[in-house]
Short mmCIF file of C-alpha atoms and ligand atoms in Angstrom, two decimals:
data_model
loop_
_atom_site.label_atom_id
_atom_site.label_comp_id
_atom_site.label_asym_id
_atom_site.label_seq_id
_atom_site.Cartn_x
_atom_site.Cartn_y
_atom_site.Cartn_z
CA MET X 1 106.27 110.62 103.87
CA ARG X 2 104.28 107.33 104.21
CA ARG X 3 101.42 107.22 106.67
CA LYS X 4 101.92 104.85 109.55
CA ILE X 5 99.58 101.91 109.96
CA ALA X 6 98.47 100.04 113.11
CA ALA X 7 96.73 96.81 112.19
CA ALA X 8 95.14 94.32 114.64
CA ASN X 9 94.97 90.64 113.79
CA TRP X 10 92.46 89.13 116.20
CA LYS X 11 92.93 85.67 114.73
CA MET X 12 90.16 83.34 115.93
CA HIS X 13 89.35 85.35 119.04
CA LYS X 14 86.31 87.28 120.33
CA THR X 15 82.53 86.83 120.20
CA PRO X 16 80.31 89.64 118.85
CA THR X 17 79.75 90.88 122.42
CA GLU X 18 83.47 90.83 123.20
CA ALA X 19 84.09 92.77 119.97
CA ARG X 20 81.60 95.45 120.94
CA ASP X 21 83.17 95.71 124.43
CA PHE X 22 86.60 96.01 122.83
CA PHE X 23 85.59 98.97 120.67
CA ALA X 24 83.90 100.69 123.58
CA GLY X 25 87.15 100.47 125.50
CA PHE X 26 89.42 101.27 122.56
CA LYS X 27 87.49 104.40 121.64
CA LYS X 28 87.92 105.75 125.15
CA GLU X 29 91.66 105.65 124.46
CA ILE X 30 91.66 106.53 120.75
CA PRO X 31 88.40 108.34 119.83
CA ASN X 32 89.42 109.38 116.27
CA ILE X 33 91.79 108.33 113.53
CA PRO X 34 95.18 109.76 114.54
CA GLN X 35 96.59 112.33 112.17
CA THR X 36 99.67 110.32 111.29
CA CYS X 37 98.39 106.80 111.41
CA ASP X 38 95.61 104.56 110.03
CA VAL X 39 94.09 101.90 112.24
CA ILE X 40 92.80 98.62 110.73
CA PHE X 41 91.14 95.59 112.40
CA PHE X 42 91.38 92.16 110.86
CA VAL X 43 88.71 90.15 112.58
CA PRO X 44 87.13 86.68 112.25
CA ALA X 45 84.61 86.57 109.40
CA LEU X 46 81.82 85.42 111.71
CA ILE X 47 81.96 88.65 113.73
CA LEU X 48 82.35 91.09 110.82
CA GLY X 49 78.66 92.07 111.19
CA ALA X 50 79.15 93.08 114.81
CA VAL X 51 82.41 94.87 114.10
CA ALA X 52 80.79 96.73 111.21
CA GLU X 53 78.23 98.23 113.61
CA VAL X 54 80.78 99.63 115.99
CA ALA X 55 84.17 100.03 114.27
CA ALA X 56 83.73 103.45 112.67
CA PRO X 57 85.82 105.60 112.22
CA PHE X 58 88.33 102.71 112.08
CA ALA X 59 88.78 100.39 109.08
CA PHE X 60 88.25 96.66 109.24
CA GLY X 61 88.32 93.52 107.15
CA PRO X 62 88.61 89.73 107.14
CA GLN X 63 91.76 87.66 107.72
CA ASN X 64 91.31 85.62 104.56
CA ILE X 65 89.39 86.08 101.37
CA TYR X 66 88.53 83.96 98.31
CA HIS X 67 89.33 84.75 94.72
CA GLU X 68 85.83 84.41 93.35
CA LYS X 69 82.73 86.55 93.93
CA GLU X 70 80.38 83.66 94.64
CA GLY X 71 79.82 80.03 93.89
CA ALA X 72 80.38 76.46 95.17
CA PHE X 73 83.20 77.30 97.55
CA THR X 74 81.97 75.96 100.87
CA GLY X 75 83.35 77.78 103.85
CA GLU X 76 85.06 80.62 101.95
CA ASN X 77 84.71 84.41 102.29
CA SER X 78 83.40 86.39 99.33
CA PRO X 79 85.24 89.65 98.63
CA VAL X 80 82.01 91.16 97.28
CA VAL X 81 80.16 90.46 100.51
CA ALA X 82 83.09 91.77 102.52
CA GLU X 83 82.94 94.99 100.54
CA VAL X 84 79.18 95.35 101.03
CA MET X 85 79.69 94.87 104.75
CA GLY X 86 82.02 97.89 104.82
CA CYS X 87 85.40 96.14 104.71
CA THR X 88 88.18 98.07 103.05
CA TYR X 89 91.16 95.76 103.70
CA THR X 90 91.93 92.05 103.86
CA LEU X 91 94.86 89.99 105.10
CA VAL X 92 96.26 87.58 102.54
CA GLY X 93 98.85 84.88 103.06
CA HIS X 94 99.28 85.11 106.81
CA SER X 95 101.79 82.44 107.94
CA GLU X 96 99.03 80.58 109.77
CA ARG X 97 97.11 80.31 106.46
CA ARG X 98 100.29 79.17 104.70
CA GLN X 99 101.25 76.60 107.37
CA LEU X 100 97.97 75.28 108.78
CA PHE X 101 95.78 75.66 105.68
CA LYS X 102 98.46 74.90 103.07
CA GLU X 103 98.03 78.11 101.08
CA ASP X 104 100.80 78.48 98.51
CA ASP X 105 102.17 81.48 96.59
CA ALA X 106 100.06 80.74 93.52
CA LEU X 107 96.79 80.81 95.49
CA ILE X 108 97.94 83.81 97.49
CA SER X 109 98.78 85.68 94.30
CA ARG X 110 95.25 85.06 92.94
CA LYS X 111 93.74 86.21 96.24
CA VAL X 112 95.83 89.41 96.29
CA ALA X 113 94.82 90.25 92.72
CA PHE X 114 91.13 89.47 93.20
CA ALA X 115 90.85 91.33 96.51
CA SER X 116 92.32 94.43 94.99
CA GLU X 117 89.94 94.27 92.05
CA SER X 118 87.06 94.06 94.58
CA ARG X 119 88.33 97.25 96.21
CA LEU X 120 89.73 95.52 99.31
CA THR X 121 93.28 96.63 99.87
CA PRO X 122 95.21 93.40 100.38
CA MET X 123 97.90 93.20 103.12
CA LEU X 124 100.24 90.49 101.88
CA CYS X 125 102.07 88.76 104.70
CA VAL X 126 105.60 87.34 104.20
CA GLY X 127 108.13 85.87 106.58
CA GLU X 128 110.73 83.19 107.09
CA THR X 129 110.74 80.30 109.57
CA LEU X 130 113.54 79.89 112.09
CA LYS X 131 114.91 77.01 110.10
CA GLU X 132 115.06 79.18 106.96
CA ARG X 133 116.71 82.07 108.89
CA ASP X 134 119.26 79.71 110.42
CA ALA X 135 120.09 78.35 106.99
CA GLY X 136 120.74 81.91 105.76
CA ARG X 137 117.72 81.78 103.46
CA THR X 138 115.69 84.73 104.78
CA ASN X 139 116.08 86.97 101.77
CA GLU X 140 115.48 84.17 99.31
CA VAL X 141 112.27 83.14 101.09
CA ILE X 142 110.75 86.58 101.57
CA SER X 143 111.71 87.69 98.09
CA GLN X 144 109.93 84.68 96.61
CA GLN X 145 106.81 85.25 98.77
CA LEU X 146 106.76 88.92 97.79
CA THR X 147 107.36 88.60 94.07
CA ARG X 148 105.09 85.56 93.59
CA GLY X 149 102.37 87.01 95.81
CA LEU X 150 102.34 90.23 93.76
CA SER X 151 102.69 88.59 90.35
CA GLU X 152 99.02 89.02 89.32
CA ILE X 153 97.93 92.30 90.95
CA GLN X 154 97.13 94.94 88.33
CA ALA X 155 99.44 97.96 88.07
CA GLY X 156 98.19 100.97 90.07
CA ARG X 157 96.15 98.97 92.64
CA PRO X 158 97.06 99.68 96.26
CA PHE X 159 98.47 96.98 98.52
CA MET X 160 100.46 96.67 101.71
CA ILE X 161 103.12 94.27 102.97
CA ALA X 162 103.50 92.84 106.45
CA TYR X 163 106.83 91.28 107.28
CA GLU X 164 106.23 88.69 109.98
CA PRO X 165 109.11 86.35 110.81
CA VAL X 166 107.34 83.11 111.70
CA TRP X 167 109.67 82.55 114.68
CA ALA X 168 108.51 85.85 116.22
CA ILE X 169 104.79 85.22 115.94
CA GLY X 170 103.11 84.51 119.22
CA THR X 171 106.40 83.49 120.76
CA GLY X 172 107.31 86.67 122.70
CA LYS X 173 110.56 86.60 120.65
CA VAL X 174 110.57 89.84 118.74
CA ALA X 175 112.99 90.59 115.91
CA THR X 176 115.58 93.22 116.91
CA PRO X 177 115.08 96.58 115.31
CA GLU X 178 118.22 95.86 113.21
CA GLN X 179 116.93 92.47 112.04
CA ALA X 180 113.56 93.90 111.14
CA GLU X 181 114.99 96.96 109.36
CA GLU X 182 117.33 94.78 107.35
CA ALA X 183 114.40 92.67 106.11
CA HIS X 184 112.20 95.73 105.48
CA ALA X 185 114.92 97.55 103.54
CA PHE X 186 115.45 94.41 101.48
CA LEU X 187 111.71 94.02 100.81
CA ARG X 188 111.53 97.64 99.71
CA SER X 189 114.39 97.14 97.30
CA GLU X 190 112.71 94.00 95.94
CA LEU X 191 109.48 96.00 95.51
CA ALA X 192 111.43 98.63 93.53
CA ARG X 193 112.91 95.88 91.34
CA VAL X 194 109.55 94.27 90.51
CA LYS X 195 107.06 97.20 90.77
CA GLY X 196 109.21 100.25 90.30
CA GLY X 197 110.66 102.84 92.63
CA GLU X 198 107.51 104.90 93.00
CA VAL X 199 105.46 101.92 94.21
CA ALA X 200 108.26 100.89 96.55
CA GLU X 201 108.43 104.39 98.03
CA LYS X 202 104.72 104.65 98.77
CA THR X 203 103.87 101.06 99.86
CA PRO X 204 103.64 100.59 103.64
CA ILE X 205 105.68 97.70 105.03
CA LEU X 206 104.48 96.70 108.47
CA TYR X 207 106.34 94.61 111.02
CA GLY X 208 104.55 91.80 112.87
CA GLY X 209 105.67 89.27 115.46
CA SER X 210 105.27 89.76 119.24
CA VAL X 211 104.84 93.55 118.98
CA LYS X 212 104.03 95.05 122.39
CA PRO X 213 103.77 98.60 123.71
CA ASP X 214 107.30 98.42 125.11
CA ASN X 215 109.13 97.14 121.96
CA ALA X 216 107.10 99.17 119.43
CA PRO X 217 109.01 102.51 119.74
CA SER X 218 112.47 101.15 118.82
CA LEU X 219 111.00 99.23 115.88
CA VAL X 220 109.07 102.12 114.41
CA ALA X 221 112.15 104.33 114.73
CA GLN X 222 113.62 102.37 111.78
CA PRO X 223 113.29 104.16 108.40
CA ASN X 224 111.60 101.25 106.55
CA ILE X 225 109.16 100.16 109.27
CA ASP X 226 105.82 101.85 108.64
CA GLY X 227 103.80 100.38 111.43
CA PHE X 228 102.65 97.09 112.92
CA LEU X 229 100.47 94.01 112.43
CA VAL X 230 99.67 92.99 115.98
CA GLY X 231 98.25 89.70 117.17
CA GLY X 232 98.17 88.98 120.91
CA ALA X 233 98.59 92.57 122.05
CA SER X 234 95.69 93.74 119.83
CA LEU X 235 93.13 91.84 121.92
CA LYS X 236 93.24 94.29 124.82
CA PRO X 237 92.05 97.84 124.11
CA GLN X 238 94.64 99.46 126.33
CA ASP X 239 97.59 97.53 124.88
CA PHE X 240 96.56 98.13 121.25
CA ALA X 241 95.89 101.79 121.98
CA ALA X 242 99.35 102.11 123.52
CA ILE X 243 100.84 100.64 120.33
CA VAL X 244 98.81 103.04 118.16
CA ASN X 245 100.11 105.88 120.29
CA THR X 246 103.74 104.95 119.42
CA LEU X 247 102.89 105.75 115.79
CA ARG X 248 101.71 109.33 116.37
P1 PGA U 301 101.62 88.21 117.57
O1 PGA U 301 100.91 87.83 116.16
O2 PGA U 301 101.59 89.71 117.68
O3 PGA U 301 100.73 87.53 118.58
O4 PGA U 301 103.02 87.66 117.55
C1 PGA U 301 101.20 88.59 115.00
C2 PGA U 301 100.52 88.03 113.79
O5 PGA U 301 100.43 86.79 113.66
O6 PGA U 301 99.96 88.74 112.96
#
């Protein structure tokens, strides 16, 4: 039985003070790590210090990471520093990184591999655009993102997958449980093909895209949906706590 995962993606939101206030409120609702579910916060790099002071017992990490320890890489996030700050996870290849910052599968693959070697569990994000879905290309697109994104990670290193259809992100348009399950089952079969059945069985595949407390229960009832990557609804302690509570 895979553990469920609730992950927050704060994107470029919250000051250090707002982050501290969030955790004060969230811990009133969820004081400890739930028995059946891990909770992870992906926060802006500039507030990792503030989050590190108050996040325990919950895990946290950056939303993007570079594939070198240090050097002349102006503006990038070092995985070594992230680890020293207490980060245990990182997002890689979020659709906003792919679309706005032109990250491609080759770069994402390097980031996934390097993060995992730095003991940051990468959460690789994949997902099709509406145009790709309408053209019947969903499986082709997400298979390519998955297999290329995982092409350099060493065998045995842990990782997670987040399936986030681009058309559902921040739009209020959530995938139906059937649409999401179809993609998740396909991704799990692709994982089995490229990494073996054991890896496919134990790797969490999260759904993301307009997850809210009211649509979470029907999504997580699907056999291949292991939890959520939540943007907008993770900014309010009560809403995110309500989503965590659907995974208990
Ligand atoms: P959303 O964002 O929940 O606001 O749709 C999800 C994400 O981009 O990770």
